[in-house]
Structures are given as C-alpha cells and as structure tokens.
Short mmCIF file of C-alpha atoms and ligand atoms in Angstrom, two decimals:
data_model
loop_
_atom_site.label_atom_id
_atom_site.label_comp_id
_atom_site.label_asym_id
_atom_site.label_seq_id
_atom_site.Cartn_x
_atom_site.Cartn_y
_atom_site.Cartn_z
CA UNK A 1 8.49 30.64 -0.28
CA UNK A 2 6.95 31.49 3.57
CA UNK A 3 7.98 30.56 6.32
CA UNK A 4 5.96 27.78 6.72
CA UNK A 5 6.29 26.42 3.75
CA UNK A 6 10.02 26.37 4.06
CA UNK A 7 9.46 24.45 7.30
CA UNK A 8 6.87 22.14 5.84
CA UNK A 9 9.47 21.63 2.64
CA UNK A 10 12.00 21.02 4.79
CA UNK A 11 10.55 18.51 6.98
CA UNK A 12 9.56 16.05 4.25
CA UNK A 13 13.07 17.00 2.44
CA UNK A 14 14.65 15.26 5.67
CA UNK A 15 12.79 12.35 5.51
CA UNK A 16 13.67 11.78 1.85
CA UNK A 17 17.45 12.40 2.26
CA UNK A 18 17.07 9.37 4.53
CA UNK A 19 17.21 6.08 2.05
CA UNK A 20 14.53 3.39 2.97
CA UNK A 21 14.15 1.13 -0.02
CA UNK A 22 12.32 -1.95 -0.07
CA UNK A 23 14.71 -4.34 0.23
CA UNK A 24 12.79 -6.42 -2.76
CA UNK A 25 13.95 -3.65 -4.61
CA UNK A 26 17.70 -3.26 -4.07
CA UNK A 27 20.21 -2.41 -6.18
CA UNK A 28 23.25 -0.76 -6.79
CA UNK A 29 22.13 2.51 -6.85
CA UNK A 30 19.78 1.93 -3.11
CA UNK A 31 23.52 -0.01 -1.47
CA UNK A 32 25.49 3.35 -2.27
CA UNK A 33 24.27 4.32 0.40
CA UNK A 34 24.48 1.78 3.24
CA UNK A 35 22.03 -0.93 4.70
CA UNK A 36 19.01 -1.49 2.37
CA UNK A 37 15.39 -0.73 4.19
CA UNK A 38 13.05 1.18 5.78
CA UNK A 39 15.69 0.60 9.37
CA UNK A 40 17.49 4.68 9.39
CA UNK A 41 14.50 6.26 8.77
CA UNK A 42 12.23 4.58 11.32
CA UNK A 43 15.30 5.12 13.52
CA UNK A 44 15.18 9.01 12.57
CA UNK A 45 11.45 8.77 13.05
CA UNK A 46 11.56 7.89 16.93
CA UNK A 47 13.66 10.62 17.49
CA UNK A 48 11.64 13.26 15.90
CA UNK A 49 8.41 11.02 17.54
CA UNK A 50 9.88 11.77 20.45
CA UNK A 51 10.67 15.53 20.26
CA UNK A 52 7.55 16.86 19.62
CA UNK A 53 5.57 15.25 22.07
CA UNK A 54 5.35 11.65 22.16
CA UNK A 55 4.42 10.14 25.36
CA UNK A 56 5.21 6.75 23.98
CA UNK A 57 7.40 5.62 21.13
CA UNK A 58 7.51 1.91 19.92
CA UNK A 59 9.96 0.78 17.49
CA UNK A 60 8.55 -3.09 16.45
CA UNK A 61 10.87 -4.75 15.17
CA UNK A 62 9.09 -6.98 11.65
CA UNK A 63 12.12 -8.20 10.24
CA UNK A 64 15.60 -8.19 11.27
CA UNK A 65 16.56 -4.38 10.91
CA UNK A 66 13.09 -3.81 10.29
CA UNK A 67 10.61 -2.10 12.20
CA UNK A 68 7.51 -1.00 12.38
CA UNK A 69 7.44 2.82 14.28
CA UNK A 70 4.82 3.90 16.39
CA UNK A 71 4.61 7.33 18.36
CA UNK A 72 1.61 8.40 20.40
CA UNK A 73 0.83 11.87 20.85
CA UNK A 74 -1.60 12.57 23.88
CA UNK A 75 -5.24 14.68 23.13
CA UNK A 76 -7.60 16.77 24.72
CA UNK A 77 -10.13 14.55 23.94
CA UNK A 78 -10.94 10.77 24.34
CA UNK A 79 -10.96 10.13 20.84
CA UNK A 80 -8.05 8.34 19.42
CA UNK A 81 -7.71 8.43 15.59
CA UNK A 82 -4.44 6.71 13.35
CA UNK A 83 -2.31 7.41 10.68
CA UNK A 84 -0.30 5.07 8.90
CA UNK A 85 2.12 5.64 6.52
CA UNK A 86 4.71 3.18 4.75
CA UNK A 87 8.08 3.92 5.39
CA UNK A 88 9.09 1.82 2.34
CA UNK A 89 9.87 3.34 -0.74
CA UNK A 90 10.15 1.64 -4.04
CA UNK A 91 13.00 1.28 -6.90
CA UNK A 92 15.52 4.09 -7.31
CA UNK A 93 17.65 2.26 -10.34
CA UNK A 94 15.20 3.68 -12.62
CA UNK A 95 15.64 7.13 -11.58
CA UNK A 96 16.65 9.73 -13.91
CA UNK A 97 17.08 12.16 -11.04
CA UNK A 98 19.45 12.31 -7.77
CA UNK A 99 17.54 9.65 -5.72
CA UNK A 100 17.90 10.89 -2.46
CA UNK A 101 18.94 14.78 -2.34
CA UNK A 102 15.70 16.04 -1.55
CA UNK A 103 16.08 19.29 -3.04
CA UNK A 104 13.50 21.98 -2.82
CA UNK A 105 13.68 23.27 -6.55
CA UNK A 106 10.85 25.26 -8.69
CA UNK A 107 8.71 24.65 -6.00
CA UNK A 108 8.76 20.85 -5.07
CA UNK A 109 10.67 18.61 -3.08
CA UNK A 110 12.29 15.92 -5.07
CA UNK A 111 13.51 12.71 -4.21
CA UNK A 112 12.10 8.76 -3.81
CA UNK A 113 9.51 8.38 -1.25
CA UNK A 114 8.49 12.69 -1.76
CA UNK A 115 5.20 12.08 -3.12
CA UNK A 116 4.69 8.14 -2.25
CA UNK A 117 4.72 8.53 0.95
CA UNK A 118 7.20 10.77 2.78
CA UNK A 119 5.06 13.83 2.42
CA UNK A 120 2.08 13.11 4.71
CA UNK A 121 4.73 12.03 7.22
CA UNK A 122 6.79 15.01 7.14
CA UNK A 123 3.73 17.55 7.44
CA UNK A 124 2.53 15.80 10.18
CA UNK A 125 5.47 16.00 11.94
CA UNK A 126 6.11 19.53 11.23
CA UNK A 127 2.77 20.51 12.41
CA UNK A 128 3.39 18.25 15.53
CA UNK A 129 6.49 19.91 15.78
CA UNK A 130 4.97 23.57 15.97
CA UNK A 131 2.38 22.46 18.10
CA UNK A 132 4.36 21.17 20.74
CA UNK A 133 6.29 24.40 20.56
CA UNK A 134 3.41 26.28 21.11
CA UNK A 135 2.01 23.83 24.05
CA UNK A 136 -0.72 23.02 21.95
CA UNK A 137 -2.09 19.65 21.92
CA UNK A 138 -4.61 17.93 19.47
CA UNK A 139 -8.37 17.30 20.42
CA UNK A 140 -8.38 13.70 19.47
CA UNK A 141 -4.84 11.59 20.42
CA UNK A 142 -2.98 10.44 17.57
CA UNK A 143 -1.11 7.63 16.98
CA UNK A 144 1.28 7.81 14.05
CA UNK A 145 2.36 4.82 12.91
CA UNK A 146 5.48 4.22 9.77
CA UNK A 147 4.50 0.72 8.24
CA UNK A 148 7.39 -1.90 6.58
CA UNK A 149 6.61 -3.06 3.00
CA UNK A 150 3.72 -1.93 1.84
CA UNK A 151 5.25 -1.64 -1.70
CA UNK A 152 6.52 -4.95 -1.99
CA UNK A 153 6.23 -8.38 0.27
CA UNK A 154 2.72 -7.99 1.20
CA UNK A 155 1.84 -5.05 3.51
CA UNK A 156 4.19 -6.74 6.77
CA UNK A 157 3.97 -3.59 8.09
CA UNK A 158 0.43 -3.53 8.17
CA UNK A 159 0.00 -6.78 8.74
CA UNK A 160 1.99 -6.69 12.11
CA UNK A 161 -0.06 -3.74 13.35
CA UNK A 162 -2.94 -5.00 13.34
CA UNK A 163 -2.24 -7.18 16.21
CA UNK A 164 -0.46 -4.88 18.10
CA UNK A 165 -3.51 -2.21 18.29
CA UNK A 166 -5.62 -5.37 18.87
CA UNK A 167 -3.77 -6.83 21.89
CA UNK A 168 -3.65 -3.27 23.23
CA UNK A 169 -7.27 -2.88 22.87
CA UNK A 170 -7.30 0.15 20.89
CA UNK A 171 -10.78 1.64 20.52
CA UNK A 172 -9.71 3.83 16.65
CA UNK A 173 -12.40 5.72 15.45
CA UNK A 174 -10.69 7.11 12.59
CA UNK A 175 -8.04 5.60 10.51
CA UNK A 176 -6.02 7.25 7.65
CA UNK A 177 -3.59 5.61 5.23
CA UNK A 178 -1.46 7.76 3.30
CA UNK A 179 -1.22 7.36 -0.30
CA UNK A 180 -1.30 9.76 -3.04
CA UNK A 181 -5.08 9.92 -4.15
CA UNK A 182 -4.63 13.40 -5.18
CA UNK A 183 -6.43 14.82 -2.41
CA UNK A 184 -9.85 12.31 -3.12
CA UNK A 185 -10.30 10.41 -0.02
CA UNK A 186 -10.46 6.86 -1.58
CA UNK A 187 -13.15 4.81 0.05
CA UNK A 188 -13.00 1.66 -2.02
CA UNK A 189 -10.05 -1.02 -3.27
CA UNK A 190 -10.31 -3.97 -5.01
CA UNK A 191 -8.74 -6.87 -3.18
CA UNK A 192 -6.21 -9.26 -4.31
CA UNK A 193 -6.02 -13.46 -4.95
CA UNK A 194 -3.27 -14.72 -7.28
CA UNK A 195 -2.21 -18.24 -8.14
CA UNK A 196 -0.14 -20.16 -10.38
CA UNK A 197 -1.75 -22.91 -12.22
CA UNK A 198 1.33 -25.51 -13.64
CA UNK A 199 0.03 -27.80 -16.48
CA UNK A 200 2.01 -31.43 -15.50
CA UNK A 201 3.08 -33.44 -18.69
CA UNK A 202 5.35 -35.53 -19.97
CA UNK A 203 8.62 -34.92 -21.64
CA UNK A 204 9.85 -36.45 -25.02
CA UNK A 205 11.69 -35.94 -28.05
CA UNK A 206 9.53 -33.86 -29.91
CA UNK A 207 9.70 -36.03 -33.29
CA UNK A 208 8.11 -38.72 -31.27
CA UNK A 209 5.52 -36.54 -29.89
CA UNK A 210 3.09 -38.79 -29.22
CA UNK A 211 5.14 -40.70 -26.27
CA UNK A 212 5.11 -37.29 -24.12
CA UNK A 213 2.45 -35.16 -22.86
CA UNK A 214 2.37 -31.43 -24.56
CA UNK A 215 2.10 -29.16 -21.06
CA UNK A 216 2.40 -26.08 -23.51
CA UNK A 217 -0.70 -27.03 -25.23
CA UNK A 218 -2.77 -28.44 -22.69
CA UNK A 219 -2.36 -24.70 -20.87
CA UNK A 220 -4.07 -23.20 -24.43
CA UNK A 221 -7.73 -24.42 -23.39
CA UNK A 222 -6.91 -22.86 -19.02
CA UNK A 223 -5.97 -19.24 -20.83
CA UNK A 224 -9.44 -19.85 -23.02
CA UNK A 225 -11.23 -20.29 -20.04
CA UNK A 226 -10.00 -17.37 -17.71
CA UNK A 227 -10.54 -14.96 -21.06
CA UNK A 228 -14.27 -16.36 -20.54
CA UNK A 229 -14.62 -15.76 -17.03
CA UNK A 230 -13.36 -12.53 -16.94
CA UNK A 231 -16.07 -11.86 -19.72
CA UNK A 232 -18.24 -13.42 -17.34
CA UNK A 233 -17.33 -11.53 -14.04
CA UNK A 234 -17.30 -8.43 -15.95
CA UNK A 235 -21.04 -9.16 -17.31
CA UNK A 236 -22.19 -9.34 -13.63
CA UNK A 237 -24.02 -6.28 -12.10
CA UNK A 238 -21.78 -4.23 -9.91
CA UNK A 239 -22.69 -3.97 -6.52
CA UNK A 240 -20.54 -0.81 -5.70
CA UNK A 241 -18.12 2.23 -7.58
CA UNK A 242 -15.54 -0.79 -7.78
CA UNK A 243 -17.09 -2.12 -10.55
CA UNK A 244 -17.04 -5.91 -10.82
CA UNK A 245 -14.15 -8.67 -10.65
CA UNK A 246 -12.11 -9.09 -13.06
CA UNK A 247 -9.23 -11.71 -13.81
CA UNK A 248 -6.08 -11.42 -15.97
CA UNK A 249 -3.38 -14.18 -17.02
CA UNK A 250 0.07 -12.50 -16.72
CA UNK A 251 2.85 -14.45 -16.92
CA UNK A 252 3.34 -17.70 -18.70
CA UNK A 253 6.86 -20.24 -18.50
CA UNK A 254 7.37 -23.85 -19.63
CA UNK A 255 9.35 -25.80 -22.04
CA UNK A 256 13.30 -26.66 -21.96
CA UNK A 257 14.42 -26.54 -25.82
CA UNK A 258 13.09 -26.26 -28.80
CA UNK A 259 13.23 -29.88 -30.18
CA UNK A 260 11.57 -31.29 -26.95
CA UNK A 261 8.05 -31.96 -25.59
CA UNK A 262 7.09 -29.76 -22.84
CA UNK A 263 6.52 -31.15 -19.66
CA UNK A 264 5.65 -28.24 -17.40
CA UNK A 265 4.01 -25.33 -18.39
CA UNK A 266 2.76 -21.99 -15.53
CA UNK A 267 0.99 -19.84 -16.12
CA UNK A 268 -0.23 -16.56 -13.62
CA UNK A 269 -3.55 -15.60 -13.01
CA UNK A 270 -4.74 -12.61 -10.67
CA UNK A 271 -8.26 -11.96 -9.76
CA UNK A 272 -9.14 -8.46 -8.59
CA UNK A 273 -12.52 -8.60 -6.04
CA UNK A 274 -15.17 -6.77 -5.01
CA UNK A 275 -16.96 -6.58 -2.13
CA UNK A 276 -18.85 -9.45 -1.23
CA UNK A 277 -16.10 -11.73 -2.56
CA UNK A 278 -14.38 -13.95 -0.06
CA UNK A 279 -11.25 -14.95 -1.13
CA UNK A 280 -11.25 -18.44 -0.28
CA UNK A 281 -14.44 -19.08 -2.59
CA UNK A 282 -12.52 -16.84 -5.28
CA UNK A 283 -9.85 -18.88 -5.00
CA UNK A 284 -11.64 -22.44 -4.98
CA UNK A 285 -13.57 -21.08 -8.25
CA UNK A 286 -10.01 -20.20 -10.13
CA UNK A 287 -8.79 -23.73 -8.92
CA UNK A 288 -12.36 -25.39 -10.23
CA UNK A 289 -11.73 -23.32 -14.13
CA UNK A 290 -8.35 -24.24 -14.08
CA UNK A 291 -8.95 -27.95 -13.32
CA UNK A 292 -12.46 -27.91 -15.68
CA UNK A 293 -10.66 -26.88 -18.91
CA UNK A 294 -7.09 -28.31 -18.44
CA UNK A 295 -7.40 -32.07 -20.37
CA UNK A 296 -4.28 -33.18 -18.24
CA UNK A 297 -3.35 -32.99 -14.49
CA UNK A 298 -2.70 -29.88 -13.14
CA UNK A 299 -1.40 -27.93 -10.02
CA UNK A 300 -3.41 -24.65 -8.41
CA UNK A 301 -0.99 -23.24 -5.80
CA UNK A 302 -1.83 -19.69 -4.24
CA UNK A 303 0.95 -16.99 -4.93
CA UNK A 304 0.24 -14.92 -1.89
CA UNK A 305 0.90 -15.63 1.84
CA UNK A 306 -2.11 -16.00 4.06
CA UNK A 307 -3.21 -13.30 5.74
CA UNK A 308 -3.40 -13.29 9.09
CA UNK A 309 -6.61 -14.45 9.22
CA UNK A 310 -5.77 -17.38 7.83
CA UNK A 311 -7.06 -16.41 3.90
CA UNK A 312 -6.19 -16.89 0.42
CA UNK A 313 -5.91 -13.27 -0.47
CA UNK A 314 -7.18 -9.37 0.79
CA UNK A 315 -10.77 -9.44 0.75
CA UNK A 316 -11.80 -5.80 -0.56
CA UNK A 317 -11.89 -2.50 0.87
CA UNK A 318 -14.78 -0.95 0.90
CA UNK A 319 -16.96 2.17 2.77
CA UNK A 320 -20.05 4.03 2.23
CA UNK A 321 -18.58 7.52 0.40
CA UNK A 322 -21.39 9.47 2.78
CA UNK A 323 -19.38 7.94 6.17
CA UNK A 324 -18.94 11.12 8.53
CA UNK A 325 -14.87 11.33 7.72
CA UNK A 326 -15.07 10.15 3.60
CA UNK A 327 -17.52 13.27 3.73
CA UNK A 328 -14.66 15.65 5.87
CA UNK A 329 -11.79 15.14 4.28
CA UNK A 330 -13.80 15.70 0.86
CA UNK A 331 -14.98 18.90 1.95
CA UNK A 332 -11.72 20.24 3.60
CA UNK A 333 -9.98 19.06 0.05
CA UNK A 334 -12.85 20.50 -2.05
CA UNK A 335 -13.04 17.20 -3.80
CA UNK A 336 -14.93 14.37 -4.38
CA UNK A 337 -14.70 10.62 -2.44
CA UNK A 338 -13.62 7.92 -4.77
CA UNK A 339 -12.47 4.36 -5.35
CA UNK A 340 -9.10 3.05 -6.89
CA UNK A 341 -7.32 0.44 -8.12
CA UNK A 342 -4.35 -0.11 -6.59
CA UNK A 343 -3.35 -1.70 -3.40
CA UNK A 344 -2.45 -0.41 -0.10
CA UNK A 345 -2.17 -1.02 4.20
CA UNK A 346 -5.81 -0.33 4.41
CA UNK A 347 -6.64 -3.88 3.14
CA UNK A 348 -5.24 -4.93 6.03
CA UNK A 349 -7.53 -2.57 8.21
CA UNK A 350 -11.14 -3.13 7.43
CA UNK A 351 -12.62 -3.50 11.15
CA UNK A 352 -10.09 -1.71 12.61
CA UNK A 353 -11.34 1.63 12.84
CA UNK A 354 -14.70 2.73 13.20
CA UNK A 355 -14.62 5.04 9.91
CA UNK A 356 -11.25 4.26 7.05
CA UNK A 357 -10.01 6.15 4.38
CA UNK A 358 -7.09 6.53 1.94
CA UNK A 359 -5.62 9.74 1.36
CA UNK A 360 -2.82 12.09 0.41
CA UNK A 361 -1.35 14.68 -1.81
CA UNK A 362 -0.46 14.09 -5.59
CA UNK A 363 -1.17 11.47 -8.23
CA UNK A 364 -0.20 7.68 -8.25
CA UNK A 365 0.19 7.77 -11.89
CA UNK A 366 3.23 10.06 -10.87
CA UNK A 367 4.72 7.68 -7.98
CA UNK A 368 7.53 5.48 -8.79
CA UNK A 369 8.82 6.96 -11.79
CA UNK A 370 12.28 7.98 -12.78
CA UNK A 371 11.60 11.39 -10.93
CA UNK A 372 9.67 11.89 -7.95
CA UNK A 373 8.08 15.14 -6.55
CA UNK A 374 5.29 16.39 -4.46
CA UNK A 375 4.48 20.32 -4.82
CA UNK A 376 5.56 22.46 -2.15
CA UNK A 377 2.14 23.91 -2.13
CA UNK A 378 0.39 20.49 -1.75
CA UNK A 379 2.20 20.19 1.41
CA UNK A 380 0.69 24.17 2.74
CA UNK A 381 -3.21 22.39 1.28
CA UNK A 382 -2.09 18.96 3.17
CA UNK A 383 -1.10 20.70 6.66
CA UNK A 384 -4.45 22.82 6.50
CA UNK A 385 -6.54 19.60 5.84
CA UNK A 386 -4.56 17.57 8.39
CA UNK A 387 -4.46 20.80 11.08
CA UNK A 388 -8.70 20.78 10.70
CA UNK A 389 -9.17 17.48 11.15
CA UNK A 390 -7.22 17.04 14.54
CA UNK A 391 -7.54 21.10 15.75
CA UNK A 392 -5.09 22.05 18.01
CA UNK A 393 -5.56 23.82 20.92
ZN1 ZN B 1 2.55 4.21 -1.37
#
C-alpha cells in the first residue's frame, strides 16, 4: 500500500475506532464502550475540522449529547457547495467481526460505519488535511457537515440543518449526501408515509361470539384492499426511473387469548411515493381505503413525525439525471446516474441546493451486515473524484 493510501486508510480507520451508534440501536455490545451516540466522534470531528483549516466550526447540539457538526473551509471562489454525512452508525450486536478496531487487513478497512458512512468523511478530511499542509485551498468553499440519525429516528440530523443553512442564508449550489451508491450518483428516492390503521371492536368470550365485535376479522377486508391498491398504483404509468407507488402491509397485532373475541386489531401499512405525490393527499387516500373497506370503526394514525414543514411524510427526491453535477460525478466515476430505494438526509434537502445528489463508495446491499468494509482502493477512486470536483489550488 502507498503512501497515500495508507493515509487515506488511516483516516477513515480513526473515525471508525470512534463508536457512534444510534442510540435506537444500543446494546450490549455498542455500551462496552462508553456513552451510546454519534457525541465522541462529532467531538473528534471539530478537532480535526479545525486542524486543517476551518475558519468556523459549529457543534449543534440535536439532542442532549447529540450534535450536529459543521466545519467551514474557506475557497477561492464564491461558490459554496455541502457535504453531509451521518455520523450515526447502525447495529453492531449482529456483528460477526470486531466492531470497532478498524483494521486495515487484505486491503480494506473494517469496522461499523467503514463503508456506511465513515469513508467519505475520512477522505475528505485527509485530503483537507494535505491541502492545508500544502497551503492549498479549494475553488468553491465547503461546508462539511456530520448529521445525527439518519439511520434511525427520522433524519434529526438533517432535519435540524436545514434551518440552520436557512437562517444563515446560505446560497448552496451543490449538495452531496454520502451514502454508498457504489459510485452511481443517485438522483432519485422514493419518499416515505406510514400509518397504523387499528380495527376498534368489542371483546367477548369467544363461545358467545356474537355479543363482541371480531377486530381480527374486520382487519381481513383493510389488508384486501391495500393488496388492490398497490395493484392499482403499480398499474399507473410512471412518470420517472422511480417507477410508481407502491404500498405494503407489514406488521399486524391484536387479540389477548385464544378463547376470546378480539377487540383491537393494527395493522402497518407503508406507502413508498413518487414524484408528484404529496404526502398529505397520500396519506388522506390510505385513511379513505382503510375507512372504505373496514365494516367497523376504525383508527388511521400517522407513524412518522411531521416534518418540518408541517407534513405527513418525505415527499420524494427527485432530479433530472442530465443536471450539470448528476452528469460530473458520473463521468469522474465512469458510471452511470441512477435512482434507489432506500432512504437518506437528502429527503430532507430538496430546495436546498441548487443541484443534489447521493453518492459514495461501495454497495448498500453490503452496509449493516455482520461485517463491514469499504476497499482501500475505493477510498484512492473516492479522493480523486472528490479532489476534481472541488480542485485545489
Ligand atoms: Zn448511511
């Protein structure tokens, strides 16, 4: 291994060895070793902020223990362009491997948070770090900001920096969120609305069935009739590489014993939109197929907090694949632009920024899983990607 990638190895190494769990996800194996959450490493994070170069570092606190990190490094040009990455990782009890060593071994760092999303973070700030050294100083200025709970607990991180750029009156003209796309820059999510619908009967002894109300059964004809709209959404025409809606039931819960009349039974339903979708008219429509096929009363509640604009869920992500910076970062990868299906920050971000993408070394399919690793050599592609798009000089 070079040099540099022994430096670029070892900077994302560092930021694994330091724990930052979700605390949704805490267990034994994340207490060993101390306080729970993404708190040390955006700590550790300042200080490095502030060592190559920073002019201003913010830590905002989120939650108690909790905060956001922001570091501002000063360009030669009046351009400012953002890059967010979560500082939360997720689960390490299911980890086959030594969570947090961070060992460089056959050519990968391994360790929670490597690949999803330590890596884009630690090449960064190795290449910030050289720069600085040098007296070199990016053409547009960056701010770099580490993001609470984007894994779990609905993006806070992301969700609290929005209003921060706002109030300062940030003019971004390009924002990245790292994720691992495998080098596609993903233009394109699906957004998010999930409710519980709770079927309200009546208990009774179930050999005198007929003085109770059967919530169990009353719930059989609401699962019929989200199997039928999901045939229906996915019957539409799709306006975009997302594809169309599409709604699943997930989880269902009621009764108390087996000799006794159900009076409650919930069941969970998420709808994945498009764009085009509001969430508020997705979410009246669930509530309207619910109430249509359920022949007793029933309750619609929403499952996700508001988002700060007040809705019932993340409208969509979505951007043109031939934008100016979809079309860079797919030619410095040598790949194509894409959509995908998971969540991330950049729900949050639509508006923000004048041009959005989602980016980053290495597969999801290989992110929270009982190992975690991102190649050594993705880290050398990533810094040449990342060191073209903001060009020191
Ligand atoms: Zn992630």
């Amino acid at each position: 291994m070079d040099t540099d990638s022994r430096t670029l190895a070892e900077s994302v190494a560092e930021l694994v060895r330091i724990p930052s769990v979700n605390p949704l996800h805490a267990g034994p194996r994340a207490e060993e070793h101390g306080p729970v959450g993404e708190g040390a490493l955006a700590a550790r994070l300042a200080e490095r902020f502030d060592g190559c170069g920073a002019d201003e570092t913010v830590l905002d606190e989120v939650l108690p223990g909790r905060p956001n990190v922001y570091g501002r490094f000063p360009g030669r040009s009046g351009r400012l362009v953002v890059v967010d990455v979560h500082t939360d990782t997720v689960t390490v009890e299911n980890m086959t491997d030594p969570p947090f060593d961070g060992r460089i071994e056959s050519g990968s760092v391994w360790g929670r948070g490597a690949l999803d999303t330590k890596a884009t973070m630690g090449v960064l700030l190795a290449l910030l770090e050289a720069w600085h050294r040098d007296g070199l100083r990016p053409d547009p200025t960056l701010l770099l900001v580490g993001s609470i709970s984007e894994e779990v607990g609905g993006l806070l991180g992301a969700t609290r920096f929005r209003p921060w750029a706002e109030q300062q009156g940030l003019l971004i003209d390009q924002l990245l969120v790292a994720e691992p796309t495998g080098f596609r820059p993903v233009h394109g999510l699906k957004g998010l609305v999930l409710v519980r619908v709770t079927a309200l009967g009546t208990a009774a002894h179930s050999a005198l069935p007929d003085s109770g109300v059967n919530a169990i059964e009353a719930m059989a004809p609401v699962i019929d009739a989200f199997v039928a709209e999901n045939a229906r959404l996915r019957a539409l025409p799709a306006a975009t590489e997302l594809g169309t809606g599409t709604v699943s039931v997930t989880q269902i819960s009621g009764g108390t014993g087996s000799n006794v009349i159900p009076d409650r039974c919930s069941i969970s339903v998420g709808r994945r939109i498009v764009p085009g979708e509001d969430p508020d008219e997705v979410l009246e429509r669930m509530a309207a197929v619910a109430r249509a096929a359920c022949p007793i009363p029933c309750e619609i509640t929403s499952l996700l907090p508001t988002t700060p604009d007040g809705r019932a869920g993340s409208p969509a992500f979505y951007q043109r694949p031939d934008s100016a910076f979809v079309q860079f970062l797919a030619r410095a990868a040598g790949t194509e632009p894409a959509v995908a299906p998971f969540g991330a920050n950049v729900l949050r971000y639509s508006g923000l920024a004048r041009e959005l993408a989602v980016f980053g070394p290495g597969s999801i399919d290989h992110a929270h899983q009982a190992t975690e690793r991102v190649a050594v050599a993705d880290l050398v592609r990533l810094a040449g990607i990342l060191g073209s798009w903001l060009s020191p000089a």
